[in-house]
Structure formats: C-alpha cells, structure tokens
Amino acid sequence: MKTRTDREAPAQPSRCPDPSAFKQQKLPAWKPQLSLASVLSCFFVIGAACLAAGICLILSANSVTEIQIDYSEKCSDCTKLRENSSNWNKECYCSTDFMLKEDMLGDVFMYYGLQNFYQNHRRYVISRSDAQLLGRDVNVQRSYCAPFMTYPNGTPMAPCGAIANSLFNDTIDLFYNVNSSVIQVPLLKTGNSWWTDKNVKFRNPVAHNLSSAFAGTARPPYWQKPVYMLDEEDERNNGYINDDLVIWMRVSAFSTFRKLYRRVSRTRQFADGLPAGNYTFQISYNFPVSKFKGKKYVILSTVVWSGGSNPFLGIAYTVCGAAATLTGFVITAIHLKLRKKKTYFQK
C-alpha cells in the first residue's frame, strides 16, 4: 500500500539514452571480415610498395652531386682572432681551394653547415618576439628575449632575442679559376626562404623608409650592421624579411645542421650549372665557433626529384617495407605449422 509521501514524490528522470538509432548504436556500419588471405595480401602488398619506394628514394638521394668543405680549421688565423671578442670590428679573410671532378648540372645550392651548435635548446628556441618580427610596435620587455632585450640605457634591440643575436654572418664568395683567370660565380641572395616566412611570419614595420621605421632601436650586440642595412645591394632584402635572417630564425632540431645560403645564378658559362674545374671559396670570417668546440662547413649540392642528399626517407620506407614483408612470412609460417598439426582455434 502506497503512503501519501510516496504518491507526492516527483518521478525520477530516466537515465536511459533516447531510443534513437544514433544513441542506441544501431546505425548501419561496415565491419571487415578479415581472412588469412586478405591479411597476408595486405602485408605483402604494403611491404613490396614500401620497399620499392624506399629503394627508389635511396638511389635518387645517392645520385645527388655534393661537395663539402670544412673551413673552420683552414681559417685558423681568423679563428684565433675571433676568440677575442674585442676584435669584433676587425675584418679577417681566408680562402680555401677545391676541385670539381665532374660537372654539377642543374640548379646548384650553397649551404653553410654548423656542428655542435644547439639551436634546439629550450631557452634558445623561445628567445624571440614573434610580434616584433611581424613589424608591430611592441614592448620587448614582455617577451622572452632576455638578456638580449634592451641595452642598459633602455634602447630596445631590433630584432631581440638570442636567436637573432647569434645570426650566422660569415660572407662566402665562390670563384671559378679557368685559363689563368678568376671568374666570380654569380650567387642569388633572395628567393631562398619559404613563401610563408616572407609573407606570413615576418613583416617590416610600415613607414616611409626602413631607417625611420627602426628609429629608437639598436642592433643586437653581436651584429655589425643594423637590421635595415643587412643587404646594401637590394633594399627589398632588408629588415625582418632579409632572407639570411629568416632562414636562420627557423631553428634546427639537431646540433649538426645545414642552412641554405645562396643559389648559383644560371647565367653565362654557369647556365647549365657549375662546370668541372678548380674553384676557390673566399670567406669573410666573422662567426666564431671555437668557444663551443664547433666546426663550420660550406656545401655545394644539386637536387633531384626527391630533394637533396638526405637518405632518411628512403631508409624509413625500406625499414617499414622489410618489417611488413617479414611479418607476412612469420604469419605464413605460423599458419602452415598450425595447419600441419590441425590445431585451429574455433571461434
């Protein structure tokens, strides 16, 4: 018999889902019926495809023509000069000769390489102001640029941060020695960075000219020129959109890396690339590496349809293909063994 209290108590809401096909999980769905033949076919097809792609990528990477010159030891006099920071305003030049045994046909790229330089350090990576690099008038004291943020008198640095302050500033020129004459190889300074970098991530302040746009700021301590004079030959390649600055600001994930420096202009006798012969790198040595036991390289390289001389992707495909093929053979062996003993599991 129900009491008065039971009759007056409100009904509890039901916790059951609505009787819809979606909430009751009754929507039509496709469920694959895996069989031994389909599983083995997938493993062998994927393995064969990955092995074929990996071998093609490795052969393509090995076909790249590349020459690498270590000039950190060959420029020992300049290295000793740069060990003393008080000599920052003294110029030092050195040169290194090399020979191309065969033609480097097609587009030729010049890279600079650094060893034992940790651009991936956590404090180094965040030491920048993205808002400042977009050309905005911001207070750099609210950024992570310290200690390369302002000078003791309060003048802000442009650009601020440890990444910009450590900009690679060696100048490298290439000369072709032929028939007792020396020809300077024309190199392109622009067009080396990504489109997104020059149009999205980096912008110059809006002003009548760059010198007035950067008024009230000062160059980083390790720089020899202000940011609006990085390229005195091309006014469009100055400020925060300078190609060398943009490429350097894209930090590397490893301590040994290379970055694109120049491209050979395919004009005159270099229309097809670099002909075989004797060459000379003339270097204005400004970037010290002895303090962190590093090394510096200059690399000349061609490219193929798969990119530059980097076999990592081909090796990765080959390993995955070999693993898939090996798994297929293991499954086949287990199946044959169980079939011979007639010990199949029933569902």
Short mmCIF file of C-alpha atoms in Angstrom, two decimals:
data_model
loop_
_atom_site.label_atom_id
_atom_site.label_comp_id
_atom_site.label_asym_id
_atom_site.label_seq_id
_atom_site.Cartn_x
_atom_site.Cartn_y
_atom_site.Cartn_z
CA MET A 1 0.00 0.00 0.00
CA LYS A 2 1.44 3.38 -1.06
CA THR A 3 1.67 6.11 1.51
CA ARG A 4 0.87 9.77 0.92
CA THR A 5 4.57 10.63 0.80
CA ASP A 6 5.19 8.10 -1.95
CA ARG A 7 2.33 9.47 -4.02
CA GLU A 8 3.60 13.06 -3.74
CA ALA A 9 7.29 12.30 -4.56
CA PRO A 10 8.31 13.51 -8.06
CA ALA A 11 9.20 10.90 -10.64
CA GLN A 12 12.95 10.40 -11.15
CA PRO A 13 14.14 11.16 -14.72
CA SER A 14 15.27 8.13 -16.67
CA ARG A 15 19.00 7.77 -17.32
CA CYS A 16 18.50 5.58 -20.36
CA PRO A 17 19.59 7.07 -23.72
CA ASP A 18 16.96 8.18 -26.16
CA PRO A 19 15.65 5.35 -28.31
CA SER A 20 17.30 6.77 -31.41
CA ALA A 21 19.49 4.76 -33.76
CA PHE A 22 22.48 7.02 -33.08
CA LYS A 23 22.34 6.85 -29.27
CA GLN A 24 21.47 3.16 -29.27
CA GLN A 25 24.40 2.48 -31.63
CA LYS A 26 22.21 0.87 -34.25
CA LEU A 27 23.41 2.87 -37.26
CA PRO A 28 24.46 0.79 -40.27
CA ALA A 29 28.23 0.19 -40.27
CA TRP A 30 30.77 -1.74 -42.29
CA LYS A 31 32.77 -4.35 -40.45
CA PRO A 32 35.61 -6.00 -42.38
CA GLN A 33 35.71 -9.77 -42.30
CA LEU A 34 39.42 -10.50 -42.08
CA SER A 35 40.65 -13.74 -43.53
CA LEU A 36 44.10 -15.23 -43.78
CA ALA A 37 44.34 -14.45 -47.49
CA SER A 38 43.32 -10.79 -47.07
CA VAL A 39 45.69 -10.21 -44.14
CA LEU A 40 48.66 -11.77 -45.90
CA SER A 41 47.85 -9.89 -49.09
CA CYS A 42 47.86 -6.56 -47.22
CA PHE A 43 51.21 -7.26 -45.55
CA PHE A 44 52.92 -8.39 -48.75
CA VAL A 45 51.46 -5.60 -50.93
CA ILE A 46 52.36 -2.89 -48.39
CA GLY A 47 55.82 -4.40 -47.90
CA ALA A 48 56.52 -4.55 -51.63
CA ALA A 49 55.28 -0.99 -52.19
CA CYS A 50 57.37 0.41 -49.31
CA LEU A 51 60.47 -1.49 -50.40
CA ALA A 52 60.12 -0.23 -53.97
CA ALA A 53 59.60 3.37 -52.83
CA GLY A 54 62.50 3.15 -50.36
CA ILE A 55 64.93 1.78 -52.92
CA CYS A 56 63.94 4.48 -55.43
CA LEU A 57 64.40 7.23 -52.83
CA ILE A 58 67.80 5.89 -51.74
CA LEU A 59 69.05 5.64 -55.34
CA SER A 60 67.73 9.13 -56.02
CA ALA A 61 69.47 10.59 -52.94
CA ASN A 62 72.74 8.87 -53.89
CA SER A 63 72.61 10.45 -57.35
CA VAL A 64 72.94 13.95 -55.87
CA THR A 65 76.30 15.58 -56.55
CA GLU A 66 77.64 17.21 -53.40
CA ILE A 67 80.92 18.60 -52.11
CA GLN A 68 81.54 19.67 -48.52
CA ILE A 69 84.45 21.82 -47.33
CA ASP A 70 85.38 22.21 -43.65
CA TYR A 71 86.90 25.67 -43.35
CA SER A 72 86.95 26.07 -39.55
CA GLU A 73 90.47 24.61 -39.39
CA LYS A 74 91.73 26.06 -42.67
CA CYS A 75 90.94 29.55 -41.39
CA SER A 76 92.91 29.05 -38.18
CA ASP A 77 94.33 32.60 -38.15
CA CYS A 78 90.83 34.08 -38.28
CA THR A 79 89.69 31.60 -35.64
CA LYS A 80 92.31 32.87 -33.21
CA LEU A 81 91.34 36.47 -33.99
CA ARG A 82 87.66 35.82 -33.28
CA GLU A 83 88.42 34.10 -29.96
CA ASN A 84 88.96 37.59 -28.52
CA SER A 85 85.61 39.39 -28.51
CA SER A 86 87.36 42.78 -28.53
CA ASN A 87 88.33 42.15 -32.17
CA TRP A 88 84.72 42.14 -33.36
CA ASN A 89 85.30 45.16 -35.62
CA LYS A 90 88.43 43.77 -37.31
CA GLU A 91 87.93 42.08 -40.65
CA CYS A 92 89.56 38.75 -41.42
CA TYR A 93 89.57 36.93 -44.76
CA CYS A 94 90.62 33.44 -45.67
CA SER A 95 90.27 31.20 -48.70
CA THR A 96 90.17 27.51 -49.50
CA ASP A 97 90.69 25.84 -52.87
CA PHE A 98 88.96 22.74 -54.14
CA MET A 99 88.37 20.95 -57.42
CA LEU A 100 85.18 19.68 -59.00
CA LYS A 101 85.98 16.41 -60.75
CA GLU A 102 82.68 16.39 -62.65
CA ASP A 103 80.09 18.92 -63.73
CA MET A 104 77.35 19.86 -61.28
CA LEU A 105 74.45 20.14 -63.69
CA GLY A 106 71.15 21.83 -62.96
CA ASP A 107 70.38 24.06 -60.01
CA VAL A 108 73.28 24.29 -57.57
CA PHE A 109 72.66 25.30 -53.96
CA MET A 110 75.20 26.62 -51.47
CA TYR A 111 74.70 25.79 -47.80
CA TYR A 112 76.58 26.67 -44.64
CA GLY A 113 76.84 23.96 -42.02
CA LEU A 114 77.44 24.10 -38.28
CA GLN A 115 78.45 21.30 -35.95
CA ASN A 116 77.89 21.20 -32.18
CA PHE A 117 75.62 24.28 -32.26
CA TYR A 118 72.50 23.54 -30.22
CA GLN A 119 69.72 25.58 -31.76
CA ASN A 120 67.26 23.20 -30.10
CA HIS A 121 67.99 24.39 -26.55
CA ARG A 122 64.72 25.24 -24.81
CA ARG A 123 65.73 28.74 -23.66
CA TYR A 124 67.28 29.48 -27.06
CA VAL A 125 64.19 28.42 -29.02
CA ILE A 126 61.82 30.76 -27.15
CA SER A 127 64.25 33.71 -27.11
CA ARG A 128 62.45 35.79 -29.74
CA SER A 129 59.47 38.11 -30.16
CA ASP A 130 57.15 36.94 -32.93
CA ALA A 131 55.08 40.11 -32.60
CA GLN A 132 58.19 42.25 -33.15
CA LEU A 133 59.19 40.17 -36.20
CA LEU A 134 55.74 40.88 -37.65
CA GLY A 135 56.61 44.58 -37.65
CA ARG A 136 54.43 45.53 -34.71
CA ASP A 137 55.33 48.18 -32.17
CA VAL A 138 55.54 46.01 -29.06
CA ASN A 139 57.17 46.19 -25.66
CA VAL A 140 60.02 43.66 -25.89
CA GLN A 141 60.35 43.63 -22.11
CA ARG A 142 57.24 41.46 -22.04
CA SER A 143 58.84 38.87 -24.31
CA TYR A 144 61.31 36.04 -23.68
CA CYS A 145 64.19 37.91 -25.34
CA ALA A 146 66.23 38.43 -22.16
CA PRO A 147 69.14 39.00 -21.85
CA PHE A 148 69.21 40.26 -25.48
CA MET A 149 66.27 42.57 -24.99
CA THR A 150 67.40 46.13 -24.25
CA TYR A 151 70.65 47.96 -23.69
CA PRO A 152 71.49 49.43 -20.26
CA ASN A 153 70.18 52.83 -21.41
CA GLY A 154 66.80 51.28 -22.22
CA THR A 155 67.13 51.19 -26.02
CA PRO A 156 65.35 48.07 -27.34
CA MET A 157 67.14 45.69 -29.66
CA ALA A 158 65.73 45.03 -33.11
CA PRO A 159 65.41 42.14 -33.51
CA CYS A 160 65.64 40.96 -29.92
CA GLY A 161 66.49 37.53 -28.57
CA ALA A 162 69.33 35.02 -28.60
CA ILE A 163 68.40 33.51 -31.99
CA ALA A 164 68.69 36.80 -33.85
CA ASN A 165 71.77 37.85 -31.89
CA SER A 166 73.65 34.71 -32.97
CA LEU A 167 72.91 35.24 -36.68
CA PHE A 168 75.41 33.47 -38.94
CA ASN A 169 77.30 36.35 -40.52
CA ASP A 170 80.17 34.83 -42.48
CA THR A 171 80.32 36.10 -46.06
CA ILE A 172 81.13 33.38 -48.59
CA ASP A 173 82.01 34.07 -52.24
CA LEU A 174 82.77 31.49 -54.91
CA PHE A 175 85.36 31.96 -57.68
CA TYR A 176 86.00 29.84 -60.77
CA ASN A 177 89.65 29.51 -61.82
CA VAL A 178 89.97 28.86 -65.56
CA ASN A 179 92.70 29.64 -68.10
CA SER A 180 94.74 31.72 -65.64
CA SER A 181 91.75 33.93 -64.95
CA VAL A 182 89.42 34.19 -61.97
CA ILE A 183 85.66 34.48 -62.52
CA GLN A 184 83.31 35.21 -59.65
CA VAL A 185 80.35 32.84 -59.68
CA PRO A 186 77.09 34.84 -59.51
CA LEU A 187 75.05 33.90 -56.45
CA LEU A 188 71.42 34.71 -55.65
CA LYS A 189 70.66 36.13 -52.20
CA THR A 190 66.88 36.18 -52.45
CA GLY A 191 64.25 33.58 -53.18
CA ASN A 192 65.84 31.10 -50.77
CA SER A 193 63.27 31.24 -47.96
CA TRP A 194 59.77 29.81 -47.74
CA TRP A 195 56.82 31.82 -49.04
CA THR A 196 55.06 31.58 -45.68
CA ASP A 197 58.11 33.05 -43.93
CA LYS A 198 58.31 36.14 -46.11
CA ASN A 199 54.55 36.74 -46.28
CA VAL A 200 53.12 35.41 -43.00
CA LYS A 201 55.70 35.11 -40.21
CA PHE A 202 57.93 38.11 -40.95
CA ARG A 203 56.95 41.66 -41.87
CA ASN A 204 58.69 45.02 -41.79
CA PRO A 205 57.19 47.97 -39.88
CA VAL A 206 55.09 50.28 -42.04
CA ALA A 207 56.99 53.52 -42.60
CA HIS A 208 58.30 55.82 -45.32
CA ASN A 209 61.68 54.11 -45.20
CA LEU A 210 63.25 51.38 -43.09
CA SER A 211 65.74 53.62 -41.31
CA SER A 212 62.90 55.71 -39.90
CA ALA A 213 60.86 52.59 -39.13
CA PHE A 214 63.63 51.31 -36.86
CA ALA A 215 64.34 54.68 -35.25
CA GLY A 216 64.73 54.37 -31.49
CA THR A 217 66.09 50.81 -31.72
CA ALA A 218 69.60 49.39 -31.89
CA ARG A 219 71.21 46.36 -33.50
CA PRO A 220 71.89 43.23 -31.40
CA PRO A 221 75.29 43.22 -29.65
CA TYR A 222 76.93 40.67 -31.99
CA TRP A 223 75.79 42.35 -35.20
CA GLN A 224 77.99 44.64 -37.26
CA LYS A 225 75.09 46.33 -39.10
CA PRO A 226 71.58 47.42 -38.13
CA VAL A 227 68.71 45.30 -39.36
CA TYR A 228 67.73 47.78 -42.09
CA MET A 229 71.22 47.52 -43.68
CA LEU A 230 71.68 43.75 -43.85
CA ASP A 231 71.72 43.85 -47.66
CA GLU A 232 73.17 47.07 -49.01
CA GLU A 233 72.72 45.93 -52.64
CA ASP A 234 68.99 45.19 -52.51
CA GLU A 235 66.69 47.41 -50.46
CA ARG A 236 63.88 44.85 -50.70
CA ASN A 237 66.02 42.32 -48.85
CA ASN A 238 66.39 44.33 -45.65
CA GLY A 239 64.75 44.42 -42.28
CA TYR A 240 62.91 41.47 -40.82
CA ILE A 241 62.31 39.96 -44.30
CA ASN A 242 66.01 39.54 -45.07
CA ASP A 243 66.46 36.00 -46.42
CA ASP A 244 69.53 35.22 -44.31
CA LEU A 245 67.73 36.34 -41.13
CA VAL A 246 64.52 34.47 -41.99
CA ILE A 247 66.37 31.21 -42.69
CA TRP A 248 68.46 31.49 -39.52
CA MET A 249 65.38 32.13 -37.37
CA ARG A 250 63.98 28.72 -38.42
CA VAL A 251 65.81 26.76 -35.71
CA SER A 252 67.20 23.30 -36.33
CA ALA A 253 66.22 20.20 -34.38
CA PHE A 254 69.76 18.80 -34.23
CA SER A 255 73.14 20.12 -33.15
CA THR A 256 74.66 19.45 -36.58
CA PHE A 257 72.73 21.11 -39.37
CA ARG A 258 72.95 22.98 -42.63
CA LYS A 259 71.02 26.00 -43.86
CA LEU A 260 70.58 27.37 -47.35
CA TYR A 261 72.87 30.32 -48.00
CA ARG A 262 72.87 31.03 -51.75
CA ARG A 263 71.85 29.67 -55.15
CA VAL A 264 74.07 29.74 -58.20
CA SER A 265 72.62 32.07 -60.83
CA ARG A 266 72.40 30.13 -64.07
CA THR A 267 73.84 32.77 -66.37
CA ARG A 268 76.74 32.97 -68.84
CA GLN A 269 79.09 29.97 -68.51
CA PHE A 270 77.11 28.77 -65.48
CA ALA A 271 73.83 28.40 -67.41
CA ASP A 272 73.96 24.60 -67.08
CA GLY A 273 75.40 24.60 -63.55
CA LEU A 274 78.98 24.52 -62.31
CA PRO A 275 81.49 23.09 -64.80
CA ALA A 276 84.27 20.84 -63.61
CA GLY A 277 87.48 22.61 -62.66
CA ASN A 278 89.25 24.48 -59.90
CA TYR A 279 87.32 26.74 -57.54
CA THR A 280 88.04 28.92 -54.54
CA PHE A 281 85.88 29.87 -51.58
CA GLN A 282 86.75 33.34 -50.29
CA ILE A 283 85.37 33.79 -46.79
CA SER A 284 84.98 36.83 -44.58
CA TYR A 285 85.31 35.09 -41.21
CA ASN A 286 83.01 36.60 -38.57
CA PHE A 287 81.20 33.73 -36.85
CA PRO A 288 83.33 32.19 -34.03
CA VAL A 289 82.88 28.50 -33.23
CA SER A 290 85.93 27.62 -31.14
CA LYS A 291 84.27 28.53 -27.83
CA PHE A 292 81.72 25.71 -28.18
CA LYS A 293 84.13 23.34 -30.00
CA GLY A 294 82.17 23.60 -33.20
CA LYS A 295 83.01 23.34 -36.87
CA LYS A 296 81.87 25.21 -39.96
CA TYR A 297 81.25 23.87 -43.43
CA VAL A 298 80.30 25.19 -46.81
CA ILE A 299 78.42 22.77 -49.03
CA LEU A 300 77.64 22.80 -52.74
CA SER A 301 74.86 20.44 -53.76
CA THR A 302 72.47 19.69 -56.58
CA VAL A 303 68.90 18.46 -56.18
CA VAL A 304 66.84 15.69 -57.76
CA TRP A 305 63.11 14.97 -57.98
CA SER A 306 63.10 13.71 -54.37
CA GLY A 307 65.05 16.64 -52.93
CA GLY A 308 68.61 16.92 -51.71
CA SER A 309 71.15 14.43 -50.40
CA ASN A 310 69.15 13.02 -47.49
CA PRO A 311 68.58 9.23 -47.48
CA PHE A 312 66.49 9.24 -44.28
CA LEU A 313 63.10 8.97 -46.02
CA GLY A 314 64.32 6.16 -48.26
CA ILE A 315 65.74 4.26 -45.29
CA ALA A 316 62.49 4.72 -43.37
CA TYR A 317 60.43 3.32 -46.26
CA THR A 318 62.84 0.40 -46.68
CA VAL A 319 62.70 -0.50 -42.98
CA CYS A 320 58.89 -0.34 -42.93
CA GLY A 321 58.65 -2.43 -46.09
CA ALA A 322 61.07 -5.04 -44.72
CA ALA A 323 59.14 -5.19 -41.43
CA ALA A 324 55.79 -5.67 -43.23
CA THR A 325 57.21 -8.38 -45.51
CA LEU A 326 58.87 -10.19 -42.60
CA THR A 327 55.60 -10.07 -40.64
CA GLY A 328 53.80 -11.63 -43.61
CA PHE A 329 56.30 -14.50 -43.76
CA VAL A 330 56.04 -15.06 -39.98
CA ILE A 331 52.24 -15.25 -40.18
CA THR A 332 52.51 -17.68 -43.11
CA ALA A 333 54.93 -19.91 -41.19
CA ILE A 334 52.66 -19.97 -38.13
CA HIS A 335 49.66 -20.81 -40.30
CA LEU A 336 51.45 -23.70 -42.01
CA LYS A 337 52.68 -25.05 -38.69
CA LEU A 338 49.22 -24.97 -37.14
CA ARG A 339 47.67 -26.44 -40.28
CA LYS A 340 50.02 -29.38 -40.21
CA LYS A 341 49.13 -30.13 -36.57
CA LYS A 342 45.43 -29.46 -37.26
CA THR A 343 45.18 -27.27 -34.14
CA TYR A 344 42.96 -24.45 -35.32
CA PHE A 345 41.12 -22.42 -32.77
CA GLN A 346 37.36 -22.35 -33.08
CA LYS A 347 35.59 -19.05 -32.87
#
